Short mmCIF file of C-alpha atoms in Angstrom, two decimals:
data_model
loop_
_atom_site.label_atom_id
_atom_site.label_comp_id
_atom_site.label_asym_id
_atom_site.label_seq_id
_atom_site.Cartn_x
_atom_site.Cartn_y
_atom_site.Cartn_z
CA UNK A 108 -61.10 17.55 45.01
CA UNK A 109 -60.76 20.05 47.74
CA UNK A 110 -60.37 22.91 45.22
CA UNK A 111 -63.17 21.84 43.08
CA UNK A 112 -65.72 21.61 45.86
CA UNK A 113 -64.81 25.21 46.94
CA UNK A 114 -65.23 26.60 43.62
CA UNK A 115 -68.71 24.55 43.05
CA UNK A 116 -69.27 26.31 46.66
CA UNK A 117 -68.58 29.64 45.65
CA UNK A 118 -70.54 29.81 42.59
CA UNK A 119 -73.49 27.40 44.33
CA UNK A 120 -73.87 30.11 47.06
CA UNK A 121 -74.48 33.39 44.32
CA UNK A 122 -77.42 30.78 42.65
CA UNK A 123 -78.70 29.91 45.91
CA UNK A 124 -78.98 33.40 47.27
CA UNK A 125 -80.28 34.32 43.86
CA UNK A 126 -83.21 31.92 44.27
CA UNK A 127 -83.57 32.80 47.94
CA UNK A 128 -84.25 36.56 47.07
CA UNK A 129 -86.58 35.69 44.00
CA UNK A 130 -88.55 33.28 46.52
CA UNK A 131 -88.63 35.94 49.10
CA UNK A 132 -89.21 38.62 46.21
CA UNK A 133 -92.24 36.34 44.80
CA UNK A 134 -93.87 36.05 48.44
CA UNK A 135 -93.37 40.00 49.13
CA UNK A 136 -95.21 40.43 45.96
CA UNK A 137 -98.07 38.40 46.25
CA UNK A 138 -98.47 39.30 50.14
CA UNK A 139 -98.61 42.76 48.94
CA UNK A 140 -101.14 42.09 46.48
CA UNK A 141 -103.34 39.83 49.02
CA UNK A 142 -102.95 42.15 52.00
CA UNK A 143 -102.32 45.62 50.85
CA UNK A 144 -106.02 46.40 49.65
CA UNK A 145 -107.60 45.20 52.97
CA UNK A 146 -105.37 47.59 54.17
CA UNK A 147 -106.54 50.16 52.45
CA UNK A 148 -110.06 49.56 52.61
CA UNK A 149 -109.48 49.60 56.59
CA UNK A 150 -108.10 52.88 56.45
CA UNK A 151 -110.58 54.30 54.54
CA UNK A 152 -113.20 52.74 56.75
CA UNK A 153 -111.34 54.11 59.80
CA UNK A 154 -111.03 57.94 58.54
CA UNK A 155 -114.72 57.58 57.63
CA UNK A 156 -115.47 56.49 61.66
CA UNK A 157 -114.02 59.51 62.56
CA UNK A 158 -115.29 61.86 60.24
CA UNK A 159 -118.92 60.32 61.04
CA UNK A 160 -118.29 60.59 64.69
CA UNK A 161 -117.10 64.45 64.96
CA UNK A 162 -119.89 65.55 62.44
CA UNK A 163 -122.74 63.82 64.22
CA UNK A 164 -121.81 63.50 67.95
CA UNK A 165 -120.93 66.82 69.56
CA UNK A 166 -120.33 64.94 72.94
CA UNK A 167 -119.62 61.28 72.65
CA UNK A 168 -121.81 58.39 73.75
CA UNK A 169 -121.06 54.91 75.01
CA UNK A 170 -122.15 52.78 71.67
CA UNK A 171 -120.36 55.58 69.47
CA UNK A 172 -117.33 55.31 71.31
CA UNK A 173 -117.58 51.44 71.60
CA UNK A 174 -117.65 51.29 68.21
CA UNK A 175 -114.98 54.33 67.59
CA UNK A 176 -112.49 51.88 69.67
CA UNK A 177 -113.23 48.34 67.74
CA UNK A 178 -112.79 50.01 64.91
CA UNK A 179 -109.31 51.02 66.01
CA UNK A 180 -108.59 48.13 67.41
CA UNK A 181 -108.91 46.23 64.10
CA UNK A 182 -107.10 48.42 62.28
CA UNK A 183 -104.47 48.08 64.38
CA UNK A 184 -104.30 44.42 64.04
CA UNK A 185 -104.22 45.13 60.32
CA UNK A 186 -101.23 47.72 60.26
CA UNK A 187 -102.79 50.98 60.33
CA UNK A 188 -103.61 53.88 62.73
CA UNK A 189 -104.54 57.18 62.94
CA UNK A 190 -102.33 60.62 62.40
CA UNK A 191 -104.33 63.57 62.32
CA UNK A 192 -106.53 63.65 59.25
CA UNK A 193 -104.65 60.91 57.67
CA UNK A 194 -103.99 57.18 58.35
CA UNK A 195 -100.38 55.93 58.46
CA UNK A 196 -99.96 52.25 55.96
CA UNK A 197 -96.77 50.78 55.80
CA UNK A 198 -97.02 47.40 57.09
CA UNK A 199 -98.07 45.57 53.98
CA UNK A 200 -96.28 47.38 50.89
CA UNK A 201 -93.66 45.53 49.22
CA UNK A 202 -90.85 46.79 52.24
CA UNK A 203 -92.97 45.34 55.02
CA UNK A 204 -94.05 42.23 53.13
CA UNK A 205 -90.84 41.28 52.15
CA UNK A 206 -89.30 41.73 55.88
CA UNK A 207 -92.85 39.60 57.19
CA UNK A 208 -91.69 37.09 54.43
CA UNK A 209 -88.15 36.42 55.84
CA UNK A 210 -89.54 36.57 59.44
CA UNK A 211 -91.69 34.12 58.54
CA UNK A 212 -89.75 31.57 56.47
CA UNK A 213 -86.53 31.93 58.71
CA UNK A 214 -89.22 31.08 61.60
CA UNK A 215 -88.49 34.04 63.42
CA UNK A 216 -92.24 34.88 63.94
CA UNK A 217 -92.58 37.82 65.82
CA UNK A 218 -96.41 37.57 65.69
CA UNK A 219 -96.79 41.46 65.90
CA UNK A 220 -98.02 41.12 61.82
CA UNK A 221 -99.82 38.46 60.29
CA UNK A 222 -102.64 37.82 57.33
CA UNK A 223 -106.04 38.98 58.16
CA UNK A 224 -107.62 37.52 54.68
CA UNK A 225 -107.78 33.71 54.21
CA UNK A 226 -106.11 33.61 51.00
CA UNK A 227 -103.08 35.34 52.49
CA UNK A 228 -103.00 32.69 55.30
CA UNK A 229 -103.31 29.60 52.80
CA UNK A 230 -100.71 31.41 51.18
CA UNK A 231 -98.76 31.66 54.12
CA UNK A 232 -98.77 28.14 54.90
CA UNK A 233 -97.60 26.93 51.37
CA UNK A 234 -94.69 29.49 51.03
CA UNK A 235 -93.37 28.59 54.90
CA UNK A 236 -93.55 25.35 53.44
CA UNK A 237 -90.95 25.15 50.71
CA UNK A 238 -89.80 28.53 52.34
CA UNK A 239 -88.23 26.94 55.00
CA UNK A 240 -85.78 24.50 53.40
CA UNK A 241 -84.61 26.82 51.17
CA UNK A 242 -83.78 29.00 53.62
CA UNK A 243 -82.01 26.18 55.90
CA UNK A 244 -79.83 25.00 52.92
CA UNK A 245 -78.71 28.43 52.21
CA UNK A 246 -77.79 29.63 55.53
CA UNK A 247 -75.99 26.19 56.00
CA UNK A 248 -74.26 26.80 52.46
CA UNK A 249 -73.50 30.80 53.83
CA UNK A 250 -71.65 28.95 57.24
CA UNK A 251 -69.65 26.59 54.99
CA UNK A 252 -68.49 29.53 52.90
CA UNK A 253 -67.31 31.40 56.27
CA UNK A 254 -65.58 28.24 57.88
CA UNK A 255 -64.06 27.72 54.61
CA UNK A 256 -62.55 31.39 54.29
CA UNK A 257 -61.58 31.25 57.98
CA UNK A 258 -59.40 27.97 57.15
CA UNK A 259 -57.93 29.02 53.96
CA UNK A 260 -56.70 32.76 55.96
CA UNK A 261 -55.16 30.08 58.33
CA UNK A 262 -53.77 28.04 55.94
CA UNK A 263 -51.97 31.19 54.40
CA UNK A 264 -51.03 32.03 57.70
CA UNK A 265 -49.29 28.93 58.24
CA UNK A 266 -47.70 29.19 55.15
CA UNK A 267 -46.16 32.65 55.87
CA UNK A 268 -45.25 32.53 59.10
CA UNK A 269 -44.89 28.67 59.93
CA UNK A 270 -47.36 28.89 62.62
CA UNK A 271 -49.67 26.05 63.35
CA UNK A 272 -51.98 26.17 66.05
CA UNK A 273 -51.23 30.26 66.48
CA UNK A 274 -53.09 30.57 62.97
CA UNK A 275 -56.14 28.72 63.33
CA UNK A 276 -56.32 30.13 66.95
CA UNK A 277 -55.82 33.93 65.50
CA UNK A 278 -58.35 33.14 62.76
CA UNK A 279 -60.65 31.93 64.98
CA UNK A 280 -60.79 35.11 67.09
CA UNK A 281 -60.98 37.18 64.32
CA UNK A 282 -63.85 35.73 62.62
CA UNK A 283 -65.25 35.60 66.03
CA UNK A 284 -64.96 39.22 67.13
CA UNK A 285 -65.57 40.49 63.00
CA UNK A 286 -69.20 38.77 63.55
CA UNK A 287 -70.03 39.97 67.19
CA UNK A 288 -69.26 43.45 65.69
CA UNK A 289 -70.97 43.06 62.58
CA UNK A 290 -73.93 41.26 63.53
CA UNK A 291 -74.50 42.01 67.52
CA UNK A 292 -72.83 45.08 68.24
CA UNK A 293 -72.98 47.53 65.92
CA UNK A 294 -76.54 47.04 64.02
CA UNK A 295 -77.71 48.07 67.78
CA UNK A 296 -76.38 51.76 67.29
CA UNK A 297 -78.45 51.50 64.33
CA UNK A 298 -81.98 50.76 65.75
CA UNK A 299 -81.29 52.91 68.34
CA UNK A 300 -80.82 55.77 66.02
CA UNK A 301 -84.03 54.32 63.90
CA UNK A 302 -86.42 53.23 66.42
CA UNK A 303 -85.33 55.14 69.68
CA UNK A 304 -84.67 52.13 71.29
CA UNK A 305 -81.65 52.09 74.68
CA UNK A 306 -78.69 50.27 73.03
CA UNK A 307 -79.58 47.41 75.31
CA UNK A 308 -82.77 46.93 74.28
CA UNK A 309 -81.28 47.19 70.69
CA UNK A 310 -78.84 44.58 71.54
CA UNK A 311 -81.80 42.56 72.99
CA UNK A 312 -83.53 42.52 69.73
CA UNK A 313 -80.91 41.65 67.60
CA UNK A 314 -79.86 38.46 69.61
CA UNK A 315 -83.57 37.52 69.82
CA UNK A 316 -83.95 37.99 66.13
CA UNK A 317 -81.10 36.38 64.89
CA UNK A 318 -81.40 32.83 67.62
CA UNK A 319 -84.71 33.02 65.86
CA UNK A 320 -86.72 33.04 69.23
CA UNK A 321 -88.74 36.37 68.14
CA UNK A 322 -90.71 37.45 71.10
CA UNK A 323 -92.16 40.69 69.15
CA UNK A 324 -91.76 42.85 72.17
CA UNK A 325 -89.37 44.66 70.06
CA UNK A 326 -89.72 44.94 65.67
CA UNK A 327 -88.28 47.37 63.61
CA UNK A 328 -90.01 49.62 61.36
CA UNK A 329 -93.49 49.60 63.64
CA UNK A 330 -93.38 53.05 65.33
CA UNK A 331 -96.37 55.48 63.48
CA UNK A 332 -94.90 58.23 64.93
CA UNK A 333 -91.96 57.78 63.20
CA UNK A 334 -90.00 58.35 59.44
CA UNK A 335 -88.01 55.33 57.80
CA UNK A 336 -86.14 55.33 54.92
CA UNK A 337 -87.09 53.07 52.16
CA UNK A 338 -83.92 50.70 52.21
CA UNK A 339 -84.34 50.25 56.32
CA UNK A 340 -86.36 47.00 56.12
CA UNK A 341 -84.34 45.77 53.43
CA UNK A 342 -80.92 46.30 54.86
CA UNK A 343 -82.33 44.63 58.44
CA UNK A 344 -83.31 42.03 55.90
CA UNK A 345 -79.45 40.94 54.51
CA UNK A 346 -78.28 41.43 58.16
CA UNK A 347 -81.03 38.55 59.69
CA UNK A 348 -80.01 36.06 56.85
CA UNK A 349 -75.87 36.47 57.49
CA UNK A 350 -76.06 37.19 60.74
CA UNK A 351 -78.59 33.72 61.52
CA UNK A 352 -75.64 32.02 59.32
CA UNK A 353 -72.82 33.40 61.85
CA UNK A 354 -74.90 32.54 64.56
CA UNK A 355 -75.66 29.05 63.62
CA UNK A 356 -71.60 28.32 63.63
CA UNK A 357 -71.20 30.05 66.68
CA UNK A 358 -73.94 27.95 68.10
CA UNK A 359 -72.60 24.50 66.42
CA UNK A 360 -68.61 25.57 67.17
CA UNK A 361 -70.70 25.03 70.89
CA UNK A 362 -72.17 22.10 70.26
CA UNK A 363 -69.00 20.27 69.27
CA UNK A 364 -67.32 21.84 72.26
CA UNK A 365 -69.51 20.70 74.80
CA UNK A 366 -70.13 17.22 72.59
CA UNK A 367 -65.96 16.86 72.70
CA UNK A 368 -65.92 17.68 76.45
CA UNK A 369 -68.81 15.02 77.55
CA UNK A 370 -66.53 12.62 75.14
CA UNK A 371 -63.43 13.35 77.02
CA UNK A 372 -65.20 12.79 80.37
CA UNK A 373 -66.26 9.62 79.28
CA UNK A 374 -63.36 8.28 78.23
CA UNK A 375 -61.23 9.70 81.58
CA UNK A 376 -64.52 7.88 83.20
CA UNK A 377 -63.88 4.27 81.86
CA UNK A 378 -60.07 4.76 81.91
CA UNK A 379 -60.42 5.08 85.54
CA UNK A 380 -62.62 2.68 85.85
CA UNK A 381 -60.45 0.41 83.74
CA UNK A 382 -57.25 1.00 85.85
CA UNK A 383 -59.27 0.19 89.07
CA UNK A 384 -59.87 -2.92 87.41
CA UNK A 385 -57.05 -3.90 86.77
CA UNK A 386 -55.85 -2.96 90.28
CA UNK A 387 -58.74 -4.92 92.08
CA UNK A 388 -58.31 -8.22 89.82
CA UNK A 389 -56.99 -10.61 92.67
CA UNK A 390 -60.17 -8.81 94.43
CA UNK A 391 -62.38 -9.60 91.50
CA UNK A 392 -61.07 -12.75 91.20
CA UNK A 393 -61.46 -14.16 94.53
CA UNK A 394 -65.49 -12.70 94.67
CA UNK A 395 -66.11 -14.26 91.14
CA UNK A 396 -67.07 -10.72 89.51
CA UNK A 397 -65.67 -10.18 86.51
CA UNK A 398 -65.76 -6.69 84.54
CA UNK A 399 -66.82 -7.78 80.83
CA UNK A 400 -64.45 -5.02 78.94
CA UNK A 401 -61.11 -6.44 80.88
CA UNK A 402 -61.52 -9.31 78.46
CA UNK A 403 -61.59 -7.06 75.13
CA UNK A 404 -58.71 -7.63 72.76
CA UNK A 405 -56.21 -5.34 73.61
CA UNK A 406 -56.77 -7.08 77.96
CA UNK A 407 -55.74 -10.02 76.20
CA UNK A 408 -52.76 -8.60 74.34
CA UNK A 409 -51.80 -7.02 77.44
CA UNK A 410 -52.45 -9.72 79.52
CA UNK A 411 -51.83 -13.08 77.35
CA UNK A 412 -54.31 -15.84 76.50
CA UNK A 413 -54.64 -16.72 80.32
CA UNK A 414 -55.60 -13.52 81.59
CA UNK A 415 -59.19 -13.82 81.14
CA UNK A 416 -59.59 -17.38 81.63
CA UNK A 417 -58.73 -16.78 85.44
CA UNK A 418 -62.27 -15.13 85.76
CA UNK A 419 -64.19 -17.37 83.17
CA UNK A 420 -63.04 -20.28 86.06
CA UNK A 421 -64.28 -18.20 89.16
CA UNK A 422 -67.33 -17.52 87.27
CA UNK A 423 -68.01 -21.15 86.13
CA UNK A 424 -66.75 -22.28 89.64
CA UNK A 425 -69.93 -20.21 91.20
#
């Protein structure tokens, strides 16, 4: 059974992640179709501001300029800005949408980017909605495939070497330090190098991307002044869906920890309790109070059939 449900795994996660990028693929595609021509027609608009304003105004005026700066101002909300005698786009071809649709369905939300026309945002609304399951089931599906490979390496490690808890220990820190590299301390050299970002702010961005908090202080692939190559978004892409998988184990392997922790102080809590009890029964016996667990089963094993019956009396004596 064991075997089966790893194969079914492995060839569940390919179709999963297959349907994942279509979904994402689809949304990039019709975001780009929605958005991209209001972002062209603000550009346009924009140049044709500026052209307007240097032919006809030799020394600017209030209302002119007023206007000069809404102007920029909504372009700028919509993605675009000014570069000499050109306008720089970017933020809404099929790159950019694609990155806004996995910020969006993996609830990231960095808020720096979002749909200026209404059918984009009544589109936005219906693809976060089946968006965001999808994308929970296969990043849950992505964990179970790296727990699983982390306990098979330490099952063949026990094999080899006859270790026990050595293996799963070593396997643990393994997969542990592979993701911090892989996921929180390299891709920082790489934005730094991209974006001209300190490494700690690089490292800053990556942690708030992948927990999913997304400020938008920091977002890759925003900078006018600056040249990316064409896979850039798509690469940061693959690295925010594995590396929110990684995280999410990381995050539960800390859940369980501190769950198994308050467990064990609970039980060392009533244990004590218990044992003071059962050293304070002549005391408990004499007062008439009468702790309800000391007459569980195993107080009656322990104690025989009259060891509860002692405070039963006192009780019905008061």
């Amino acid at each position: 059974m064991g075997v089966e449900a790893g194969r079914r795994r492995r060839w569940g996660v390919p179709v999963l992640l297959l349907a994942y990028l279509c979904y994402v693929g689809l949304g990039a595609g019709v975001l780009q179709a929605l958005e991209r021509p209001a972002e062209v027609r603000a550009a346009r608009r924009l140049l044709q501001q500026r052209w307007e304003l240097l032919a006809n105004h030799t020394c600017l005026q209030g209302p002119a300029l007023q206007r000069l700066i809404q102007g920029i101002i909504e372009a700028y909300k919509s993605g675009v800005t000014i570069q000499g005698n050109t306008t720089s786009l970017g933020r809404w071809d099929f790159s950019g949408s694609f990155f806004f649709s996995i910020s969006a369905i993996t609830t990231i939300g960095y808020g720096n980017l979002s749909p200026s026309t209404v059918s984009g945002r009544i589109f936005c609304i219906f693809f976060a909605l089946f968006g965001i399951p999808l994308n929970l089931v296969l990043l849950n599906e992505i964990g179970q495939l790296m727990l699983l490979g982390v306990q098979r390496s330490a099952h063949h490690l026990e094999e080899m070497f006859h270790w026990k808890i050595k293996a799963a220990l070593l396997m643990k820190t393994c997969a542990l330090v592979t993701g911090l590299l892989l996921f929180l301390l390299l891709p920082p050299l790489l934005f730094s190098n991209k974006e001209g970002w300190t490494y700690e702010e690089s490292f800053y961005y990556s942690f708030i991307t992948l927990s999913t908090i997304g400020f938008g202080d920091y977002v890759i692939g925003m900078n006018p002044d600056r040249t990316y190559p064409s896979w850039y978004k798509n690469v940061v892409s693959i690295w925010i869906l594995f590396g929110m998988a990684w995280l999410a184990l990381i995050i539960k392997c800390c859940i369980n920890l501190l769950e198994s922790s308050s467990d064990f102080c609970q039980c060392d809590r009533k244990s004590t309790e218990l044992s003071e009890d059962v050293m304070d029964d002549g005391k408990k016996s004499m007062t008439g109070l009468c702790n309800v667990e000391c007459c569980n089963d195993k107080d009656k094993i322990a104690g025989g059939p009259g060891a509860c019956h002692t405070h039963t009396a006192s009780m019905e004596a008061l």
